[in-house]
XYZ file of C-alpha atoms in Angstrom:
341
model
C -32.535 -8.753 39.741
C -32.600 -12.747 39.645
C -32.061 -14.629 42.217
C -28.701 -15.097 42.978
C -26.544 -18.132 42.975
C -23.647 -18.906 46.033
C -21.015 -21.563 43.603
C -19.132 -23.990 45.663
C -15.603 -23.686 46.270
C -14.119 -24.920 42.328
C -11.166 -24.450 41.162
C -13.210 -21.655 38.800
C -13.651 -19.413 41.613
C -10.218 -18.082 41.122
C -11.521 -16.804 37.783
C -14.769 -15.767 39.426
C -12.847 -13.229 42.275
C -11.211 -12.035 39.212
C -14.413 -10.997 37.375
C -15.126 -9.351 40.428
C -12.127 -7.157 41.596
C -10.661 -9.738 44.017
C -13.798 -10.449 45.598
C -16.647 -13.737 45.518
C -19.547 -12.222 44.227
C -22.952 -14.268 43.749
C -23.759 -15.149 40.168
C -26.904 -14.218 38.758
C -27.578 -16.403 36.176
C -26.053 -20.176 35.280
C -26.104 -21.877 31.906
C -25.963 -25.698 31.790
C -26.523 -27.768 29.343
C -27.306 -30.765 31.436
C -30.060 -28.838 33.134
C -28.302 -28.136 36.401
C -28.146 -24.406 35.590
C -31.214 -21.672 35.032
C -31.190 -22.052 31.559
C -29.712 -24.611 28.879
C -28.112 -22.222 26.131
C -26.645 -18.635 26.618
C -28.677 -16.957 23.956
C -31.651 -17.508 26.868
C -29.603 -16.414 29.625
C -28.595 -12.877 27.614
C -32.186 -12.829 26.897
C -33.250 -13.186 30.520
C -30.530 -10.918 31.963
C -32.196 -8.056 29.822
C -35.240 -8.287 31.716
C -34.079 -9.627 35.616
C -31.388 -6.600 36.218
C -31.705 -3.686 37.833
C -29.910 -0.140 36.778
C -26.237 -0.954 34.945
C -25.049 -3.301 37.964
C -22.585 -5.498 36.893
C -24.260 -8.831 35.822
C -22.610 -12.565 35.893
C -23.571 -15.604 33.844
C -21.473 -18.498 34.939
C -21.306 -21.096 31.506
C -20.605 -24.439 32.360
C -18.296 -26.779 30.053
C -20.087 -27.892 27.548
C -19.861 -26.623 23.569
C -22.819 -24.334 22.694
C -23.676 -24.038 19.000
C -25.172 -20.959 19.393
C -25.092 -17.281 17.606
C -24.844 -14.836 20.697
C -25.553 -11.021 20.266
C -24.626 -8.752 23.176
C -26.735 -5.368 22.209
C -26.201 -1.995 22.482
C -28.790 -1.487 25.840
C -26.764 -4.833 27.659
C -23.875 -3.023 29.838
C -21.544 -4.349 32.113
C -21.859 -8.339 31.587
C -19.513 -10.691 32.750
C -19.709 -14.034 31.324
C -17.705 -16.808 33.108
C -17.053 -20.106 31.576
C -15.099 -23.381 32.879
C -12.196 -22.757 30.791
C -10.610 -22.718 27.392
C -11.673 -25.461 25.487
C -13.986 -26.728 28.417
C -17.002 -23.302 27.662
C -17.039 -23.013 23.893
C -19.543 -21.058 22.318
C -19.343 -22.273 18.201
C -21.089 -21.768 15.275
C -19.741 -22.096 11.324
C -21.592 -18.471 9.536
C -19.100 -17.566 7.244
C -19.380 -15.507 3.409
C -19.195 -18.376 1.191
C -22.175 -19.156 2.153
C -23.711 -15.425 1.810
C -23.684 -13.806 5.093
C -21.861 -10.765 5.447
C -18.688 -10.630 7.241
C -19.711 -9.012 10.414
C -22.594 -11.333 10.624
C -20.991 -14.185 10.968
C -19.866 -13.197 13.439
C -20.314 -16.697 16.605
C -20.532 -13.885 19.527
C -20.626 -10.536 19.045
C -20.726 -7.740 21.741
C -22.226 -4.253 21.325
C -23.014 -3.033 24.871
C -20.173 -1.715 26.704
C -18.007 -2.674 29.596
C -17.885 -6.532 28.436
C -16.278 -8.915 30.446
C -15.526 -12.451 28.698
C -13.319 -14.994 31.583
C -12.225 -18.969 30.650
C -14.023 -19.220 27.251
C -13.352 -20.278 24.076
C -15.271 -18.488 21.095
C -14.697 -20.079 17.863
C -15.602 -20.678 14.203
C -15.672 -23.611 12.241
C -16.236 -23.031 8.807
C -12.696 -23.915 7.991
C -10.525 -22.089 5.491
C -12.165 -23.004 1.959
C -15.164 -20.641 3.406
C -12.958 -17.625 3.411
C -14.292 -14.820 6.089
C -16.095 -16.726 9.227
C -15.799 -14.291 12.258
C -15.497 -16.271 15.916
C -15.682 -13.152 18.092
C -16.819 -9.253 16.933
C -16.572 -6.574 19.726
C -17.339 -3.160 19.381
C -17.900 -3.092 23.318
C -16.211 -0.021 24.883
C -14.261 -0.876 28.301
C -14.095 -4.219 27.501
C -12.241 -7.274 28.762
C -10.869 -10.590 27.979
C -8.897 -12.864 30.189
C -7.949 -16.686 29.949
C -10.222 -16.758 26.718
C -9.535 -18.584 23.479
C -10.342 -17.537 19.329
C -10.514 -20.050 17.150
C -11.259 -19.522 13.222
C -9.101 -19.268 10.291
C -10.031 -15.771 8.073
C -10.881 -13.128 10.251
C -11.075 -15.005 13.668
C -11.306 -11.796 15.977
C -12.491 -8.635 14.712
C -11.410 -5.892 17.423
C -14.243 -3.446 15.338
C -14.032 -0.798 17.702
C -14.037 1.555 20.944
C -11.572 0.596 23.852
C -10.228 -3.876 24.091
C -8.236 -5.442 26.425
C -7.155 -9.350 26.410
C -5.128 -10.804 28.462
C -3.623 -14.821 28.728
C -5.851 -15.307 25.567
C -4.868 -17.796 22.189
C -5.981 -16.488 18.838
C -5.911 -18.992 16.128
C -6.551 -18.038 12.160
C -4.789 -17.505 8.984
C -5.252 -14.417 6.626
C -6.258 -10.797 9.105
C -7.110 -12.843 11.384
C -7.107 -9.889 14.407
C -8.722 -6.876 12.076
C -10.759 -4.025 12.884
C -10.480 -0.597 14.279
C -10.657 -0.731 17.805
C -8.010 0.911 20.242
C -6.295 -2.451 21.621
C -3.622 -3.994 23.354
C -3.262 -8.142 23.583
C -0.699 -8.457 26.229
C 0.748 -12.076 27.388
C -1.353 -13.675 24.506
C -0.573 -16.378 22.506
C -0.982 -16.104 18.705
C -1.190 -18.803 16.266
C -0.842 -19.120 12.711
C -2.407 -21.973 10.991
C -2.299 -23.730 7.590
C -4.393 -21.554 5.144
C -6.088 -22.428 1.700
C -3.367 -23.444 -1.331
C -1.814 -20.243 -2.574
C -2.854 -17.867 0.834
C 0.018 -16.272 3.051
C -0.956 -15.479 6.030
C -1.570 -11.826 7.754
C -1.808 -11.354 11.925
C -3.238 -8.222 11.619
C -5.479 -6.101 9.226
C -6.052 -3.120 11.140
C -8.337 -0.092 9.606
C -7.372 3.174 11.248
C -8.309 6.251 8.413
C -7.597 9.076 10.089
C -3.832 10.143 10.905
C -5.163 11.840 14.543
C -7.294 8.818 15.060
C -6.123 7.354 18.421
C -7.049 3.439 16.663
C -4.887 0.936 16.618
C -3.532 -2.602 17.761
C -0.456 -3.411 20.376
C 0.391 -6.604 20.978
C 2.495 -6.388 23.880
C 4.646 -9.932 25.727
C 3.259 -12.378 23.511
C 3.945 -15.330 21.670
C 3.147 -16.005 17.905
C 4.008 -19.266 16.010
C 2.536 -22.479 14.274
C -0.903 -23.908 15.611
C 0.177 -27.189 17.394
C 0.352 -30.161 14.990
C 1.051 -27.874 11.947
C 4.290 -27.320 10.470
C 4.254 -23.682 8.830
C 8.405 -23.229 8.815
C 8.969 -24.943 6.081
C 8.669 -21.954 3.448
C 5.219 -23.267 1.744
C 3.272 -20.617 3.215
C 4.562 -17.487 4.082
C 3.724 -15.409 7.474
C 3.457 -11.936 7.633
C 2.981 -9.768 11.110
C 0.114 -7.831 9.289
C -0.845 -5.842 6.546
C -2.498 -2.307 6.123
C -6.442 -2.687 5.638
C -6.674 1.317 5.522
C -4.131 3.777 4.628
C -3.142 4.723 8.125
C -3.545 1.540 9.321
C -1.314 1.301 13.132
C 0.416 -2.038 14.581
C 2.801 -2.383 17.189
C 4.470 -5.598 17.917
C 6.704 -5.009 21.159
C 8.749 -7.377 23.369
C 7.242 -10.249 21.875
C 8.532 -14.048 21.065
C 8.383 -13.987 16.656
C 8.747 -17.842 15.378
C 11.033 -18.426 12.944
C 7.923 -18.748 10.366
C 8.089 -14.959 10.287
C 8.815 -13.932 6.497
C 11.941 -11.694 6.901
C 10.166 -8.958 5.321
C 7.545 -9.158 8.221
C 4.723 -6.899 6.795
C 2.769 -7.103 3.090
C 0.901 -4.716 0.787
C -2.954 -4.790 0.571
C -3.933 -6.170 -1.876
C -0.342 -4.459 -3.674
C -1.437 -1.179 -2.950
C -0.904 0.644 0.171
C -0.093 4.028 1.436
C 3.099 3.389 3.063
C 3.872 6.824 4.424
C 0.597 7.090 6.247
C 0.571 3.485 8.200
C 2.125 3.412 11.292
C 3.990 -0.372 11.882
C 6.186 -0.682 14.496
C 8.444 -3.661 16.235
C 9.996 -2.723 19.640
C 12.463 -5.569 21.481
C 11.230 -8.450 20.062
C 12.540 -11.866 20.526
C 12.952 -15.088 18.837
C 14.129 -16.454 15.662
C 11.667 -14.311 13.243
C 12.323 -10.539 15.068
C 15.793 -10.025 13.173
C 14.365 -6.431 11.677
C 17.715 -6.425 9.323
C 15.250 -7.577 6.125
C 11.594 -5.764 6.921
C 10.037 -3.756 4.865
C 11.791 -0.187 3.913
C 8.486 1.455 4.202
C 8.395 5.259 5.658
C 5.800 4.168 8.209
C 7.621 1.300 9.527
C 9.714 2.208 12.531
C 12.020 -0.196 14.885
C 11.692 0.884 18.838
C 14.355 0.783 20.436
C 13.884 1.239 24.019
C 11.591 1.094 26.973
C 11.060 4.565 26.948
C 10.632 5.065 22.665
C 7.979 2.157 23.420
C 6.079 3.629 26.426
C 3.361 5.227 24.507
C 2.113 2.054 23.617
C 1.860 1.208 27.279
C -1.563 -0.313 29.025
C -1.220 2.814 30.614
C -0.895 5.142 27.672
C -2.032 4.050 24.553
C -5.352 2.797 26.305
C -5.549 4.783 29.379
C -6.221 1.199 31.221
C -5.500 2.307 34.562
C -8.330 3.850 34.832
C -10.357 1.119 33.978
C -9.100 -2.365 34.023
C -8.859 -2.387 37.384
C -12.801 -2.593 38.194
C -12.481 -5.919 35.634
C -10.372 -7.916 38.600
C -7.928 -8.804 35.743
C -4.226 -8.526 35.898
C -2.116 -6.312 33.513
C 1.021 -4.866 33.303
C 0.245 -1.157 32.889
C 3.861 -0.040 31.411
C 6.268 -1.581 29.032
């Protein structure tokens, strides 16, 4: 393994005995772009971490503030990483791949993560291609046991693509327009913060786009204690474009919305076809407790799959606990959850 670096007392070193279960642990790598750090970008720190660890040890790169137009690939053989920037909005990895301009969609993918038991704390992972590009993914993880606290997604069409195996975020702010969280992973987003922003002339916007096939597939996404309305400094209320919770990418697509805040921006219908055809008796959408000004259920969709929770206990299996067995191992991340409803 490197050698290790002792960080001065910061006020990041909260975030670092987080990473680590409670405890200060040495980094092993630092990333600075003003050459205080091992290395200057963190494509050469992933790079170097490949060859300086030993066995599946957890290993720490600490990213200083500082925007990094990089594309970052995480590989299958890379397990158990932790990277630890300054903050959202002060770490911000960025790049602006996107389809209009031929790449496919996972490929355009800013940062994405293939080696399991990911950790991502205090950084922002974004796209800017902007709308008129269509698909630009900021963040792709198919990383099994992985974490995300404190970080921040920034794109507009399909910012965050949960692809698969077992997520976790927590504290996070997702930012995008049409299925803008999509994939197939198993999920929960708990305590997030989810905004809409203003999409091409003629869009409507879509949360979720989530691909489950299978009916005994155990896929899906629950966004548990969150928030969702308008980007700051955009106005979405006003009826021009119309917001939708999600809609089903495959026919037994799953989405659970439960004790969440809904802006009034939510269309009353709260869910939309794909692309006008969609097997509503296999999809599984749910809304359990909500809150706010767009969670009246009195006008949503009459679709068999569509279900209002009404209780605690009706809601349960979508738990931390339950639906993605977290107690078991988010602990070892050092990141806080609630386990039940």
């Amino acid at each position: 393994m490197s050698q290790a670096h002792n960080l001065s007392m910061t006020s990041d070193d909260r975030l670092i005995q987080l990473a680590e279960g409670g405890e200060i642990k040495q980094v092993d790598l630092v990333v600075a772009q003003d050459g205080s750090g091992d290395f200057s970008t963190v494509v050469e720190a992933i790079k170097a971490s490949e060859n300086r660890r030993t066995g599946t040890d957890r290993f720490i790169i600490y990213v200083k503030s500082g925007v990094y137009i990089e594309n970052v690939i995480i590989n299958s053989s890379m397990h158990n990483l932790t990277l630890i920037g300054e903050g959202i909005d002060a770490t911000v990895i960025t790049n602006n791949k996107n389809v209009n301009d031929g790449y496919e969609t996972y490929n355009t993918a800013t940062f994405q993560i293939w080696g399991s038991g990911f950790v991502a704390i205090g950084i922002t992972f974004e796209n800017t291609a902007g709308p008129e590009k269509l698909q630009a993914v900021a963040l792709l993880s198919a990383s099994d046991l992985s974490a995300f606290f404190r970080c921040s997604f920034k794109g507009y069409q399909d910012t965050l693509c949960l692809f698969q195996q077992r997520q976790f975020y927590r504290e996070c702010d997702i930012y995008g327009t049409v299925d803008f969280i999509f994939g197939d992973a198993i999920a929960v987003l708990q305590d997030c913060n989810i905004y809409l922003r203003k999409p091409l002339f003629g869009q409507q916007n879509t949360i979720t786009a989530q691909g489950r096939t299978d009916s005994s597939s155990a896929t899906g996404f629950v966004i548990h204690n969150s928030q969702v309305t308008a980007a700051p400094g955009l106005t979405l209320a006003d009826g021009s474009v119309k917001n939708f919770l999600g809609r089903p990418w495959r026919d037994y697509s799953r989405v659970v919305f439960v004790k969440c805040n809904l802006d009034s921006l939510i269309d009353p219908q709260g869910w939309m076809p794909y692309r006008d055809s969609s097997a509503f008796d296999k999809l599984y959408y749910a809304e359990a407790m909500n809150s706010g000004e767009g969670a009246n259920t009195s006008g949503r969709v009459r679709w068999p799959g569509f279900h209002v929770l009404t209780g605690d206990q009706e809601a349960e299996q979508f738990s931390v606990r339950n639906f993605l067995a977290g107690d078991s191992w988010i602990p070892q991340t050092g990141i806080p959850f609630d386990s039940g409803i």
